[in-house]
PDB file of C-alpha atoms in Angstrom:
ATOM      1  CA  MET A   1     -53.158 -35.007 -16.406  1.00 54.00           C
ATOM      2  CA  SER A   2     -51.754 -32.065 -18.335  1.00 61.00           C
ATOM      3  CA  VAL A   3     -49.509 -29.416 -16.854  1.00 66.00           C
ATOM      4  CA  ALA A   4     -51.163 -26.107 -17.791  1.00 73.00           C
ATOM      5  CA  GLY A   5     -48.867 -23.792 -19.716  1.00 78.00           C
ATOM      6  CA  ALA A   6     -46.039 -26.331 -19.829  1.00 83.00           C
ATOM      7  CA  PRO A   7     -44.110 -26.835 -23.055  1.00 92.00           C
ATOM      8  CA  PHE A   8     -45.455 -29.781 -25.055  1.00 93.00           C
ATOM      9  CA  VAL A   9     -42.497 -32.069 -24.355  1.00 92.00           C
ATOM     10  CA  ASP A  10     -42.747 -31.513 -20.599  1.00 91.00           C
ATOM     11  CA  ASP A  11     -46.109 -33.286 -20.610  1.00 92.00           C
ATOM     12  CA  TYR A  12     -45.630 -35.732 -23.510  1.00 96.00           C
ATOM     13  CA  LEU A  13     -45.350 -39.333 -22.327  1.00 96.00           C
ATOM     14  CA  ALA A  14     -42.949 -40.557 -25.011  1.00 96.00           C
ATOM     15  CA  TYR A  15     -40.560 -37.692 -24.279  1.00 96.00           C
ATOM     16  CA  LEU A  16     -40.809 -38.180 -20.511  1.00 96.00           C
ATOM     17  CA  LEU A  17     -40.048 -41.898 -20.855  1.00 97.00           C
ATOM     18  CA  ALA A  18     -37.126 -41.269 -23.224  1.00 96.00           C
ATOM     19  CA  ARG A  19     -35.684 -38.478 -21.069  1.00 96.00           C
ATOM     20  CA  ALA A  20     -35.974 -40.514 -17.869  1.00 96.00           C
ATOM     21  CA  SER A  21     -34.375 -43.513 -19.588  1.00 96.00           C
ATOM     22  CA  ALA A  22     -31.474 -41.425 -20.861  1.00 96.00           C
ATOM     23  CA  LEU A  23     -30.851 -39.815 -17.480  1.00 95.00           C
ATOM     24  CA  VAL A  24     -31.023 -43.101 -15.593  1.00 95.00           C
ATOM     25  CA  SER A  25     -28.980 -45.040 -18.158  1.00 96.00           C
ATOM     26  CA  ASP A  26     -26.181 -42.631 -19.060  1.00 95.00           C
ATOM     27  CA  GLU A  27     -24.342 -42.860 -15.750  1.00 90.00           C
ATOM     28  CA  PHE A  28     -24.436 -46.652 -15.677  1.00 95.00           C
ATOM     29  CA  HIS A  29     -23.512 -46.950 -19.344  1.00 96.00           C
ATOM     30  CA  ARG A  30     -20.168 -45.330 -18.495  1.00 95.00           C
ATOM     31  CA  GLU A  31     -19.507 -48.321 -16.222  1.00 94.00           C
ATOM     32  CA  VAL A  32     -20.505 -50.671 -19.043  1.00 96.00           C
ATOM     33  CA  SER A  33     -18.051 -48.927 -21.347  1.00 97.00           C
ATOM     34  CA  ALA A  34     -15.301 -49.107 -18.720  1.00 95.00           C
ATOM     35  CA  ALA A  35     -15.890 -52.881 -18.610  1.00 94.00           C
ATOM     36  CA  GLY A  36     -15.142 -53.030 -22.337  1.00 95.00           C
ATOM     37  CA  LEU A  37     -18.723 -53.544 -23.485  1.00 97.00           C
ATOM     38  CA  GLY A  38     -21.147 -51.617 -25.615  1.00 97.00           C
ATOM     39  CA  VAL A  39     -24.687 -51.003 -24.396  1.00 97.00           C
ATOM     40  CA  LEU A  40     -26.190 -53.712 -26.619  1.00 98.00           C
ATOM     41  CA  GLU A  41     -23.520 -56.195 -25.543  1.00 98.00           C
ATOM     42  CA  TRP A  42     -24.401 -55.420 -21.921  1.00 98.00           C
ATOM     43  CA  ARG A  43     -28.103 -55.883 -22.627  1.00 98.00           C
ATOM     44  CA  VAL A  44     -27.517 -59.262 -24.270  1.00 98.00           C
ATOM     45  CA  LEU A  45     -25.297 -60.490 -21.432  1.00 98.00           C
ATOM     46  CA  ALA A  46     -27.695 -59.171 -18.779  1.00 98.00           C
ATOM     47  CA  THR A  47     -30.625 -60.839 -20.540  1.00 98.00           C
ATOM     48  CA  LEU A  48     -28.814 -64.168 -20.680  1.00 98.00           C
ATOM     49  CA  SER A  49     -27.654 -63.917 -17.057  1.00 97.00           C
ATOM     50  CA  ASP A  50     -30.722 -65.826 -15.854  1.00 96.00           C
ATOM     51  CA  ALA A  51     -29.145 -68.941 -17.424  1.00 89.00           C
ATOM     52  CA  ARG A  52     -31.962 -69.319 -19.964  1.00 94.00           C
ATOM     53  CA  ALA A  53     -30.867 -69.633 -23.575  1.00 95.00           C
ATOM     54  CA  ARG A  54     -32.635 -67.301 -25.985  1.00 96.00           C
ATOM     55  CA  THR A  55     -33.123 -67.181 -29.746  1.00 95.00           C
ATOM     56  CA  VAL A  56     -31.799 -64.216 -31.695  1.00 95.00           C
ATOM     57  CA  ASN A  57     -35.402 -63.103 -32.265  1.00 94.00           C
ATOM     58  CA  GLN A  58     -36.108 -63.164 -28.531  1.00 95.00           C
ATOM     59  CA  LEU A  59     -32.941 -61.185 -27.844  1.00 97.00           C
ATOM     60  CA  THR A  60     -33.860 -58.697 -30.569  1.00 97.00           C
ATOM     61  CA  ASP A  61     -37.136 -57.961 -28.813  1.00 95.00           C
ATOM     62  CA  ILE A  62     -35.634 -57.761 -25.334  1.00 96.00           C
ATOM     63  CA  VAL A  63     -32.556 -55.634 -26.105  1.00 97.00           C
ATOM     64  CA  LEU A  64     -34.487 -53.192 -28.315  1.00 95.00           C
ATOM     65  CA  ALA A  65     -32.446 -53.559 -31.489  1.00 97.00           C
ATOM     66  CA  LYS A  66     -32.869 -54.855 -35.010  1.00 97.00           C
ATOM     67  CA  GLN A  67     -32.002 -58.465 -35.854  1.00 96.00           C
ATOM     68  CA  PRO A  68     -28.917 -57.758 -38.012  1.00 97.00           C
ATOM     69  CA  THR A  69     -27.481 -55.577 -35.248  1.00 98.00           C
ATOM     70  CA  VAL A  70     -28.127 -58.197 -32.569  1.00 98.00           C
ATOM     71  CA  THR A  71     -26.556 -60.881 -34.760  1.00 97.00           C
ATOM     72  CA  LYS A  72     -23.382 -58.769 -35.035  1.00 98.00           C
ATOM     73  CA  VAL A  73     -23.376 -58.192 -31.272  1.00 98.00           C
ATOM     74  CA  ILE A  74     -23.695 -61.944 -30.686  1.00 98.00           C
ATOM     75  CA  ASP A  75     -20.856 -62.556 -33.149  1.00 98.00           C
ATOM     76  CA  ARG A  76     -18.610 -60.187 -31.138  1.00 98.00           C
ATOM     77  CA  LEU A  77     -19.632 -61.721 -27.816  1.00 98.00           C
ATOM     78  CA  GLU A  78     -19.041 -65.211 -29.194  1.00 98.00           C
ATOM     79  CA  ALA A  79     -15.591 -64.192 -30.477  1.00 98.00           C
ATOM     80  CA  SER A  80     -14.812 -62.854 -26.984  1.00 98.00           C
ATOM     81  CA  GLY A  81     -15.877 -66.170 -25.462  1.00 98.00           C
ATOM     82  CA  TYR A  82     -18.842 -64.703 -23.537  1.00 98.00           C
ATOM     83  CA  VAL A  83     -21.665 -66.500 -25.365  1.00 98.00           C
ATOM     84  CA  VAL A  84     -22.132 -69.670 -27.342  1.00 98.00           C
ATOM     85  CA  ARG A  85     -24.686 -70.638 -29.943  1.00 96.00           C
ATOM     86  CA  GLY A  86     -26.422 -73.989 -29.796  1.00 93.00           C
ATOM     87  CA  GLU A  87     -29.202 -75.736 -31.672  1.00 87.00           C
ATOM     88  CA  SER A  88     -32.811 -75.404 -30.664  1.00 80.00           C
ATOM     89  CA  ALA A  89     -34.334 -78.780 -29.821  1.00 81.00           C
ATOM     90  CA  THR A  90     -37.687 -77.706 -31.240  1.00 82.00           C
ATOM     91  CA  ASP A  91     -36.678 -75.659 -34.308  1.00 78.00           C
ATOM     92  CA  LYS A  92     -33.488 -76.521 -36.171  1.00 78.00           C
ATOM     93  CA  ARG A  93     -33.710 -73.232 -38.095  1.00 82.00           C
ATOM     94  CA  GLN A  94     -33.064 -71.249 -34.943  1.00 86.00           C
ATOM     95  CA  SER A  95     -30.002 -71.206 -32.774  1.00 90.00           C
ATOM     96  CA  LEU A  96     -30.090 -70.615 -29.050  1.00 96.00           C
ATOM     97  CA  VAL A  97     -27.646 -68.211 -27.446  1.00 98.00           C
ATOM     98  CA  SER A  98     -26.423 -68.735 -23.897  1.00 97.00           C
ATOM     99  CA  LEU A  99     -23.706 -67.431 -21.599  1.00 98.00           C
ATOM    100  CA  THR A 100     -20.422 -69.218 -21.150  1.00 98.00           C
ATOM    101  CA  GLY A 101     -18.598 -69.358 -17.835  1.00 98.00           C
ATOM    102  CA  ALA A 102     -16.486 -66.413 -19.000  1.00 98.00           C
ATOM    103  CA  GLY A 103     -19.658 -64.510 -19.860  1.00 98.00           C
ATOM    104  CA  VAL A 104     -21.107 -65.149 -16.409  1.00 97.00           C
ATOM    105  CA  ALA A 105     -17.874 -63.983 -14.773  1.00 97.00           C
ATOM    106  CA  HIS A 106     -17.743 -60.842 -16.929  1.00 96.00           C
ATOM    107  CA  VAL A 107     -21.368 -59.795 -16.443  1.00 97.00           C
ATOM    108  CA  LYS A 108     -21.762 -60.580 -12.729  1.00 98.00           C
ATOM    109  CA  PRO A 109     -19.939 -57.471 -11.435  1.00 97.00           C
ATOM    110  CA  LEU A 110     -21.969 -55.334 -13.844  1.00 98.00           C
ATOM    111  CA  LEU A 111     -25.222 -56.887 -12.639  1.00 98.00           C
ATOM    112  CA  ASP A 112     -24.236 -56.070  -9.064  1.00 98.00           C
ATOM    113  CA  SER A 113     -23.321 -52.535 -10.088  1.00 97.00           C
ATOM    114  CA  ALA A 114     -26.599 -52.154 -12.010  1.00 98.00           C
ATOM    115  CA  ARG A 115     -28.554 -53.178  -8.908  1.00 98.00           C
ATOM    116  CA  ARG A 116     -26.662 -50.625  -6.789  1.00 98.00           C
ATOM    117  CA  HIS A 117     -27.214 -47.942  -9.428  1.00 97.00           C
ATOM    118  CA  GLU A 118     -30.936 -48.713  -9.575  1.00 97.00           C
ATOM    119  CA  ALA A 119     -31.165 -48.566  -5.778  1.00 97.00           C
ATOM    120  CA  ARG A 120     -29.531 -45.111  -5.769  1.00 97.00           C
ATOM    121  CA  VAL A 121     -31.929 -43.871  -8.452  1.00 96.00           C
ATOM    122  CA  LEU A 122     -35.012 -45.226  -6.682  1.00 97.00           C
ATOM    123  CA  GLU A 123     -34.080 -44.389  -3.083  1.00 97.00           C
ATOM    124  CA  ARG A 124     -35.632 -40.918  -3.394  1.00 96.00           C
ATOM    125  CA  PHE A 125     -39.016 -42.510  -4.172  1.00 97.00           C
ATOM    126  CA  GLY A 126     -39.208 -45.038  -1.376  1.00 97.00           C
ATOM    127  CA  GLU A 127     -40.125 -48.692  -1.647  1.00 97.00           C
ATOM    128  CA  THR A 128     -43.861 -48.303  -2.324  1.00 98.00           C
ATOM    129  CA  GLN A 129     -43.584 -45.626  -4.997  1.00 98.00           C
ATOM    130  CA  SER A 130     -40.658 -47.456  -6.636  1.00 98.00           C
ATOM    131  CA  ALA A 131     -42.725 -50.647  -6.846  1.00 98.00           C
ATOM    132  CA  GLN A 132     -45.677 -48.678  -8.249  1.00 98.00           C
ATOM    133  CA  LEU A 133     -43.455 -47.045 -10.868  1.00 98.00           C
ATOM    134  CA  LYS A 134     -42.116 -50.410 -12.038  1.00 98.00           C
ATOM    135  CA  ASP A 135     -45.595 -51.967 -11.991  1.00 98.00           C
ATOM    136  CA  SER A 136     -46.984 -49.070 -14.050  1.00 98.00           C
ATOM    137  CA  LEU A 137     -44.180 -49.366 -16.588  1.00 97.00           C
ATOM    138  CA  ARG A 138     -44.651 -53.149 -16.853  1.00 97.00           C
ATOM    139  CA  GLU A 139     -48.380 -52.621 -17.388  1.00 97.00           C
ATOM    140  CA  LEU A 140     -47.730 -49.968 -20.051  1.00 97.00           C
ATOM    141  CA  ILE A 141     -45.327 -52.328 -21.829  1.00 95.00           C
ATOM    142  CA  HIS A 142     -47.853 -55.164 -21.610  1.00 95.00           C
ATOM    143  CA  GLN A 143     -50.673 -52.992 -22.943  1.00 95.00           C
ATOM    144  CA  MET A 144     -48.558 -51.660 -25.810  1.00 95.00           C
ATOM    145  CA  THR A 145     -47.322 -55.118 -26.840  1.00 92.00           C
ATOM    146  CA  HIS A 146     -50.768 -56.724 -26.684  1.00 91.00           C
ATOM    147  CA  ARG A 147     -52.824 -54.140 -28.510  1.00 85.00           C
ATOM    148  CA  GLY A 148     -55.459 -55.676 -30.662  1.00 68.00           C
TER     149      GLY A 148
END
């Protein structure tokens, strides 16, 4: 559905997604910074908060960064005592990264704050439209990652 007479970017999906992401994220990222973390550090800690260890490659995909960058982020988080590397039981070439107790304690208030922030952003849409928006985005992500 095109908006007649609208500037290109106002109807271009990639721009709309990027603009919405920036607007939604910027406010919360100030809280992340106030907690002494960078955005990628937050993403790694938030990803690991489900208590499942992840490989660097898995984290790279999830946090939307390149492998060398994620490795440096993990190094910083490990030096801060927030994550630990362990061996993979199935592939000795890969290490698994998981949260430490200190990492859990540091990320928990941010997770709570992120949930409150998301609720404020979505409250104007209502429960049904918010669920539809998330479902549509998940489907778009699935379709784009499983193109054949």
